[in-house]
PDB file of C-alpha atoms in Angstrom:
ATOM      1  CA  MET A1466     108.459 -46.893  89.390  1.00 68.00           C
ATOM      2  CA  PHE A1467     106.183 -49.727  90.211  1.00 74.00           C
ATOM      3  CA  LYS A1468     105.890 -52.648  88.147  1.00 82.00           C
ATOM      4  CA  LEU A1469     103.077 -53.199  85.733  1.00 88.00           C
ATOM      5  CA  GLU A1470     103.096 -57.344  86.898  1.00 87.00           C
ATOM      6  CA  ASN A1471     102.100 -56.355  90.241  1.00 91.00           C
ATOM      7  CA  SER A1472      98.729 -54.503  88.831  1.00 95.00           C
ATOM      8  CA  LYS A1473      95.401 -55.735  88.338  1.00 96.00           C
ATOM      9  CA  LYS A1474      93.715 -52.746  86.714  1.00 97.00           C
ATOM     10  CA  ILE A1475      95.185 -49.901  84.832  1.00 97.00           C
ATOM     11  CA  PHE A1476      92.346 -46.484  84.679  1.00 98.00           C
ATOM     12  CA  ILE A1477      92.642 -44.367  81.738  1.00 98.00           C
ATOM     13  CA  ASP A1478      91.228 -41.053  81.988  1.00 98.00           C
ATOM     14  CA  PHE A1479      89.802 -39.979  78.470  1.00 97.00           C
ATOM     15  CA  ASP A1480      89.859 -35.952  77.713  1.00 97.00           C
ATOM     16  CA  GLY A1481      93.611 -35.248  77.255  1.00 97.00           C
ATOM     17  CA  VAL A1482      94.989 -38.497  77.935  1.00 98.00           C
ATOM     18  CA  ILE A1483      93.370 -40.723  75.465  1.00 98.00           C
ATOM     19  CA  VAL A1484      92.113 -38.220  72.897  1.00 98.00           C
ATOM     20  CA  ASP A1485      93.583 -34.519  72.573  1.00 98.00           C
ATOM     21  CA  SER A1486      90.477 -32.768  73.526  1.00 97.00           C
ATOM     22  CA  ASN A1487      91.051 -30.374  76.469  1.00 95.00           C
ATOM     23  CA  LYS A1488      91.135 -27.495  74.388  1.00 94.00           C
ATOM     24  CA  PHE A1489      88.243 -28.042  72.153  1.00 96.00           C
ATOM     25  CA  LYS A1490      85.674 -28.746  75.373  1.00 95.00           C
ATOM     26  CA  GLU A1491      87.164 -25.493  76.753  1.00 94.00           C
ATOM     27  CA  LYS A1492      86.131 -23.493  73.847  1.00 94.00           C
ATOM     28  CA  ALA A1493      82.989 -25.789  73.408  1.00 95.00           C
ATOM     29  CA  ILE A1494      81.674 -25.059  76.824  1.00 94.00           C
ATOM     30  CA  GLU A1495      81.831 -21.086  76.279  1.00 92.00           C
ATOM     31  CA  LYS A1496      80.507 -21.224  73.046  1.00 93.00           C
ATOM     32  CA  SER A1497      77.413 -23.507  74.658  1.00 94.00           C
ATOM     33  CA  ILE A1498      76.863 -21.264  77.568  1.00 93.00           C
ATOM     34  CA  PHE A1499      76.989 -18.240  75.513  1.00 89.00           C
ATOM     35  CA  LYS A1500      74.243 -19.550  73.299  1.00 88.00           C
ATOM     36  CA  LEU A1501      71.889 -19.943  76.559  1.00 82.00           C
ATOM     37  CA  SER A1502      73.034 -17.121  78.396  1.00 73.00           C
ATOM     38  CA  GLY A1503      74.735 -14.192  76.638  1.00 66.00           C
ATOM     39  CA  ASN A1504      77.828 -12.564  78.037  1.00 62.00           C
ATOM     40  CA  ASN A1505      77.734 -11.891  81.898  1.00 70.00           C
ATOM     41  CA  LYS A1506      79.432 -12.293  84.811  1.00 80.00           C
ATOM     42  CA  LYS A1507      77.268 -15.769  85.876  1.00 83.00           C
ATOM     43  CA  ARG A1508      78.371 -17.013  82.815  1.00 88.00           C
ATOM     44  CA  GLU A1509      82.322 -16.017  83.204  1.00 89.00           C
ATOM     45  CA  GLU A1510      82.275 -18.086  86.753  1.00 93.00           C
ATOM     46  CA  ALA A1511      80.574 -21.052  85.183  1.00 93.00           C
ATOM     47  CA  ILE A1512      83.125 -21.333  82.275  1.00 93.00           C
ATOM     48  CA  ASN A1513      85.967 -20.827  84.646  1.00 93.00           C
ATOM     49  CA  TYR A1514      84.521 -23.680  86.969  1.00 93.00           C
ATOM     50  CA  PHE A1515      83.754 -25.953  84.405  1.00 94.00           C
ATOM     51  CA  ASN A1516      87.476 -25.799  82.920  1.00 92.00           C
ATOM     52  CA  ALA A1517      89.131 -25.687  86.260  1.00 92.00           C
ATOM     53  CA  ASN A1518      87.554 -29.056  87.259  1.00 92.00           C
ATOM     54  CA  ALA A1519      88.367 -31.508  84.699  1.00 89.00           C
ATOM     55  CA  GLY A1520      86.854 -35.126  85.536  1.00 87.00           C
ATOM     56  CA  ILE A1521      83.580 -34.063  87.153  1.00 90.00           C
ATOM     57  CA  SER A1522      80.486 -34.655  85.308  1.00 92.00           C
ATOM     58  CA  ARG A1523      79.291 -31.862  83.023  1.00 94.00           C
ATOM     59  CA  LYS A1524      75.635 -31.820  84.875  1.00 93.00           C
ATOM     60  CA  LYS A1525      77.287 -31.243  88.307  1.00 93.00           C
ATOM     61  CA  LYS A1526      79.627 -28.375  87.131  1.00 94.00           C
ATOM     62  CA  LEU A1527      76.684 -26.789  85.314  1.00 94.00           C
ATOM     63  CA  SER A1528      73.770 -27.070  88.203  1.00 95.00           C
ATOM     64  CA  LYS A1529      76.418 -25.001  90.497  1.00 93.00           C
ATOM     65  CA  PHE A1530      75.392 -22.008  88.008  1.00 94.00           C
ATOM     66  CA  PHE A1531      71.841 -23.041  86.069  1.00 93.00           C
ATOM     67  CA  ASP A1532      68.692 -24.424  86.774  1.00 92.00           C
ATOM     68  CA  GLU A1533      68.060 -28.056  85.530  1.00 94.00           C
ATOM     69  CA  ARG A1534      66.121 -26.601  82.569  1.00 94.00           C
ATOM     70  CA  ASP A1535      68.930 -24.388  81.356  1.00 93.00           C
ATOM     71  CA  VAL A1536      71.424 -27.295  82.041  1.00 93.00           C
ATOM     72  CA  LEU A1537      69.942 -29.425  80.024  1.00 94.00           C
ATOM     73  CA  GLU A1538      69.652 -26.976  77.144  1.00 95.00           C
ATOM     74  CA  ILE A1539      73.381 -26.047  77.542  1.00 94.00           C
ATOM     75  CA  MET A1540      74.318 -30.458  77.940  1.00 94.00           C
ATOM     76  CA  LYS A1541      72.420 -30.545  74.361  1.00 95.00           C
ATOM     77  CA  ILE A1542      74.387 -27.947  72.446  1.00 95.00           C
ATOM     78  CA  TYR A1543      77.725 -28.949  74.162  1.00 93.00           C
ATOM     79  CA  SER A1544      77.003 -32.527  73.325  1.00 94.00           C
ATOM     80  CA  GLU A1545      76.417 -31.869  69.642  1.00 94.00           C
ATOM     81  CA  GLU A1546      79.450 -29.915  69.473  1.00 95.00           C
ATOM     82  CA  CYS A1547      81.341 -33.022  71.184  1.00 94.00           C
ATOM     83  CA  ASP A1548      79.887 -35.582  68.879  1.00 92.00           C
ATOM     84  CA  ASN A1549      81.182 -33.392  65.680  1.00 93.00           C
ATOM     85  CA  PHE A1550      84.512 -33.800  67.378  1.00 95.00           C
ATOM     86  CA  PHE A1551      84.497 -37.199  68.356  1.00 93.00           C
ATOM     87  CA  SER A1552      83.769 -38.434  65.029  1.00 91.00           C
ATOM     88  CA  SER A1553      86.811 -37.500  63.832  1.00 94.00           C
ATOM     89  CA  ALA A1554      89.332 -37.446  66.339  1.00 97.00           C
ATOM     90  CA  ILE A1555      92.428 -39.931  66.778  1.00 97.00           C
ATOM     91  CA  PRO A1556      93.908 -41.364  69.434  1.00 98.00           C
ATOM     92  CA  THR A1557      97.208 -39.386  71.542  1.00 98.00           C
ATOM     93  CA  ASP A1558     100.464 -40.617  70.724  1.00 97.00           C
ATOM     94  CA  GLY A1559     101.489 -44.229  71.631  1.00 98.00           C
ATOM     95  CA  LEU A1560      98.214 -45.226  72.613  1.00 98.00           C
ATOM     96  CA  VAL A1561      97.717 -48.118  70.308  1.00 98.00           C
ATOM     97  CA  SER A1562     100.887 -49.499  71.136  1.00 97.00           C
ATOM     98  CA  PHE A1563     100.652 -48.958  74.716  1.00 97.00           C
ATOM     99  CA  LEU A1564      97.569 -50.818  74.670  1.00 98.00           C
ATOM    100  CA  LYS A1565      98.610 -53.972  72.349  1.00 97.00           C
ATOM    101  CA  TYR A1566     101.745 -54.055  75.072  1.00 96.00           C
ATOM    102  CA  ILE A1567      99.390 -54.440  77.801  1.00 96.00           C
ATOM    103  CA  GLN A1568      97.102 -56.949  75.797  1.00 95.00           C
ATOM    104  CA  LEU A1569     100.084 -59.041  74.949  1.00 95.00           C
ATOM    105  CA  ARG A1570     102.444 -58.695  77.941  1.00 94.00           C
ATOM    106  CA  HIS A1571     100.042 -58.457  80.970  1.00 95.00           C
ATOM    107  CA  LYS A1572      97.268 -60.482  79.605  1.00 94.00           C
ATOM    108  CA  ASN A1573      95.935 -60.312  83.486  1.00 95.00           C
ATOM    109  CA  ILE A1574      95.402 -56.681  83.278  1.00 97.00           C
ATOM    110  CA  LYS A1575      92.139 -55.257  82.924  1.00 97.00           C
ATOM    111  CA  ILE A1576      92.000 -51.701  81.743  1.00 98.00           C
ATOM    112  CA  TYR A1577      89.363 -49.326  82.093  1.00 98.00           C
ATOM    113  CA  ILE A1578      88.092 -45.741  80.831  1.00 98.00           C
ATOM    114  CA  LEU A1579      87.503 -43.433  83.974  1.00 98.00           C
ATOM    115  CA  SER A1580      86.189 -40.411  82.585  1.00 96.00           C
ATOM    116  CA  GLY A1581      83.653 -37.514  83.714  1.00 93.00           C
ATOM    117  CA  GLY A1582      82.742 -37.302  80.354  1.00 92.00           C
ATOM    118  CA  GLU A1583      79.458 -38.958  78.297  1.00 93.00           C
ATOM    119  CA  LYS A1584      79.628 -42.804  78.074  1.00 95.00           C
ATOM    120  CA  ASN A1585      78.071 -42.614  74.285  1.00 93.00           C
ATOM    121  CA  GLU A1586      80.247 -39.826  73.325  1.00 93.00           C
ATOM    122  CA  ILE A1587      83.408 -42.029  74.533  1.00 96.00           C
ATOM    123  CA  ASN A1588      81.945 -45.153  72.981  1.00 95.00           C
ATOM    124  CA  LEU A1589      81.482 -43.270  69.626  1.00 93.00           C
ATOM    125  CA  PHE A1590      85.432 -42.271  69.787  1.00 96.00           C
ATOM    126  CA  LEU A1591      86.483 -45.660  70.443  1.00 97.00           C
ATOM    127  CA  LYS A1592      84.562 -47.527  67.758  1.00 96.00           C
ATOM    128  CA  LYS A1593      85.401 -45.040  65.020  1.00 96.00           C
ATOM    129  CA  ASN A1594      89.069 -46.092  66.165  1.00 98.00           C
ATOM    130  CA  ASN A1595      88.851 -49.547  66.399  1.00 97.00           C
ATOM    131  CA  LEU A1596      89.731 -49.164  70.141  1.00 98.00           C
ATOM    132  CA  LEU A1597      87.056 -50.992  71.897  1.00 97.00           C
ATOM    133  CA  GLN A1598      88.267 -54.567  72.378  1.00 97.00           C
ATOM    134  CA  PHE A1599      91.190 -53.159  74.415  1.00 98.00           C
ATOM    135  CA  PHE A1600      88.790 -52.048  77.262  1.00 98.00           C
ATOM    136  CA  GLU A1601      86.978 -54.072  80.199  1.00 97.00           C
ATOM    137  CA  ASP A1602      84.353 -51.406  80.403  1.00 98.00           C
ATOM    138  CA  ILE A1603      83.712 -47.476  80.324  1.00 98.00           C
ATOM    139  CA  LEU A1604      83.357 -46.048  83.704  1.00 98.00           C
ATOM    140  CA  SER A1605      81.694 -42.751  82.726  1.00 96.00           C
ATOM    141  CA  SER A1606      79.057 -39.462  84.383  1.00 91.00           C
ATOM    142  CA  GLU A1607      76.659 -41.420  85.920  1.00 90.00           C
ATOM    143  CA  GLN A1608      79.009 -41.878  89.040  1.00 93.00           C
ATOM    144  CA  SER A1609      82.010 -40.167  90.259  1.00 94.00           C
ATOM    145  CA  LYS A1610      85.182 -41.363  89.415  1.00 96.00           C
ATOM    146  CA  LEU A1611      85.840 -42.258  93.216  1.00 96.00           C
ATOM    147  CA  ASP A1612      82.385 -43.924  93.024  1.00 96.00           C
ATOM    148  CA  HIS A1613      83.390 -46.094  90.374  1.00 97.00           C
ATOM    149  CA  MET A1614      86.813 -46.977  91.761  1.00 95.00           C
ATOM    150  CA  LYS A1615      85.034 -48.217  95.222  1.00 94.00           C
ATOM    151  CA  GLU A1616      82.888 -50.198  93.311  1.00 95.00           C
ATOM    152  CA  ILE A1617      84.883 -51.960  91.043  1.00 94.00           C
ATOM    153  CA  LYS A1618      87.112 -52.489  94.316  1.00 94.00           C
ATOM    154  CA  VAL A1619      90.989 -51.423  93.518  1.00 96.00           C
ATOM    155  CA  SER A1620      93.783 -52.475  94.980  1.00 94.00           C
ATOM    156  CA  ILE A1621      97.007 -50.730  95.911  1.00 94.00           C
ATOM    157  CA  ASN A1622      98.955 -51.409  93.175  1.00 95.00           C
ATOM    158  CA  ASP A1623      96.643 -50.760  90.785  1.00 96.00           C
ATOM    159  CA  ILE A1624      97.172 -47.550  88.247  1.00 96.00           C
ATOM    160  CA  PHE A1625      95.481 -44.532  87.021  1.00 97.00           C
ATOM    161  CA  ILE A1626      96.737 -42.540  84.458  1.00 97.00           C
ATOM    162  CA  GLY A1627      95.356 -39.042  84.161  1.00 97.00           C
ATOM    163  CA  ASP A1628      96.027 -34.959  83.636  1.00 97.00           C
ATOM    164  CA  SER A1629      94.310 -32.798  86.314  1.00 96.00           C
ATOM    165  CA  LYS A1630      94.317 -32.063  89.888  1.00 95.00           C
ATOM    166  CA  ASN A1631      90.918 -33.895  90.375  1.00 95.00           C
ATOM    167  CA  ASP A1632      92.389 -37.150  88.915  1.00 96.00           C
ATOM    168  CA  LEU A1633      95.311 -36.949  91.517  1.00 96.00           C
ATOM    169  CA  LYS A1634      92.783 -36.360  94.305  1.00 95.00           C
ATOM    170  CA  THR A1635      91.014 -39.576  93.319  1.00 96.00           C
ATOM    171  CA  SER A1636      94.267 -41.226  92.974  1.00 96.00           C
ATOM    172  CA  LEU A1637      95.130 -40.340  96.535  1.00 95.00           C
ATOM    173  CA  GLN A1638      91.855 -40.885  97.975  1.00 96.00           C
ATOM    174  CA  SER A1639      91.841 -44.176  96.303  1.00 96.00           C
ATOM    175  CA  GLY A1640      95.405 -45.221  97.713  1.00 95.00           C
ATOM    176  CA  ILE A1641      96.434 -46.273  93.914  1.00 96.00           C
ATOM    177  CA  ASN A1642      99.526 -45.568  91.726  1.00 95.00           C
ATOM    178  CA  PHE A1643      99.109 -42.384  89.715  1.00 96.00           C
ATOM    179  CA  VAL A1644     100.721 -41.483  86.363  1.00 96.00           C
ATOM    180  CA  LEU A1645     100.282 -37.886  85.421  1.00 97.00           C
ATOM    181  CA  PHE A1646     100.038 -37.345  81.664  1.00 97.00           C
ATOM    182  CA  GLU A1647     100.948 -33.881  80.511  1.00 96.00           C
ATOM    183  CA  GLY A1648     101.451 -33.487  76.616  1.00 97.00           C
ATOM    184  CA  TYR A1649      97.641 -32.594  76.382  1.00 97.00           C
ATOM    185  CA  LYS A1650      97.208 -30.926  79.542  1.00 95.00           C
ATOM    186  CA  SER A1651      94.536 -28.067  80.444  1.00 94.00           C
ATOM    187  CA  LEU A1652      96.283 -25.406  82.100  1.00 92.00           C
ATOM    188  CA  GLU A1653      93.152 -24.323  83.838  1.00 91.00           C
ATOM    189  CA  SER A1654      92.909 -28.167  85.656  1.00 94.00           C
ATOM    190  CA  PHE A1655      96.211 -29.204  85.778  1.00 96.00           C
ATOM    191  CA  PRO A1656      97.625 -29.774  89.500  1.00 95.00           C
ATOM    192  CA  SER A1657     100.494 -27.212  90.572  1.00 93.00           C
ATOM    193  CA  GLU A1658     104.072 -27.756  90.675  1.00 93.00           C
ATOM    194  CA  THR A1659     104.018 -27.514  94.229  1.00 94.00           C
ATOM    195  CA  LEU A1660     101.468 -30.725  94.582  1.00 92.00           C
ATOM    196  CA  ILE A1661     103.139 -32.394  91.891  1.00 92.00           C
ATOM    197  CA  LYS A1662     106.317 -32.838  94.160  1.00 91.00           C
ATOM    198  CA  LYS A1663     104.697 -33.356  97.367  1.00 92.00           C
ATOM    199  CA  ASN A1664     103.097 -36.477  96.161  1.00 91.00           C
ATOM    200  CA  ASN A1665     106.376 -37.402  93.802  1.00 85.00           C
ATOM    201  CA  LEU A1666     104.347 -38.102  90.829  1.00 87.00           C
ATOM    202  CA  ILE A1667     105.343 -40.106  87.730  1.00 91.00           C
ATOM    203  CA  ARG A1668     105.174 -37.962  84.428  1.00 95.00           C
ATOM    204  CA  THR A1669     105.002 -38.428  81.499  1.00 97.00           C
ATOM    205  CA  LYS A1670     104.145 -36.440  78.151  1.00 97.00           C
ATOM    206  CA  ASN A1671     102.517 -39.302  76.249  1.00 98.00           C
ATOM    207  CA  PHE A1672     101.910 -43.364  76.039  1.00 97.00           C
ATOM    208  CA  ARG A1673     104.889 -43.624  73.864  1.00 96.00           C
ATOM    209  CA  THR A1674     107.168 -42.016  76.555  1.00 96.00           C
ATOM    210  CA  LEU A1675     105.313 -44.160  79.543  1.00 95.00           C
ATOM    211  CA  LEU A1676     105.425 -47.056  77.617  1.00 93.00           C
ATOM    212  CA  ASP A1677     109.116 -46.356  77.398  1.00 92.00           C
ATOM    213  CA  LYS A1678     109.665 -46.347  80.861  1.00 87.00           C
ATOM    214  CA  PHE A1679     107.921 -49.593  81.181  1.00 83.00           C
ATOM    215  CA  ILE A1680     110.151 -51.661  79.142  1.00 79.00           C
ATOM    216  CA  LYS A1681     113.545 -50.362  80.125  1.00 67.00           C
TER     217      LYS A1681
END
């Protein structure tokens, strides 16, 4: 287990980590694509790819299957669904306690949200739940997660808390510590047990159980 006092930055994924939204988003993208394209093979392939690649921007994922006009229309429908969801969603178990602990006991650590989601949706959720004060910045879909980390200039003792195989890949490529969050996981995008064991990952159900690990 790494030590918090050695860290300068903590990056936290949004969907499935800060908010229990994975299952909602899987249904929402299916609904959004269906409204535009109906029931066909491309639709199924697009939905499967979208859900299996959590952490990558929605525009990039949709562009593999649809032209720009259709991508924008699907994103519009999907964003409306997301706005409705995030306007009433609540943080995952232990998040507020974890953030307050870092703020109180490790004032030198900067906390970032690192997400493939849209900044305006994340900002809406944080404002509704009075959480903006805890975060240095929201690093979202305008760049890949790895590009964000390169720009921020991460160090080997920094931490990324994520819930998908793409989050794990990003942490390995950037060379920082990774915590695998599994209490709200998506079976579509979660790393395989083989991959988890190969990388000897720290696993946690939620922020409450993670905080217990640090306080012990």
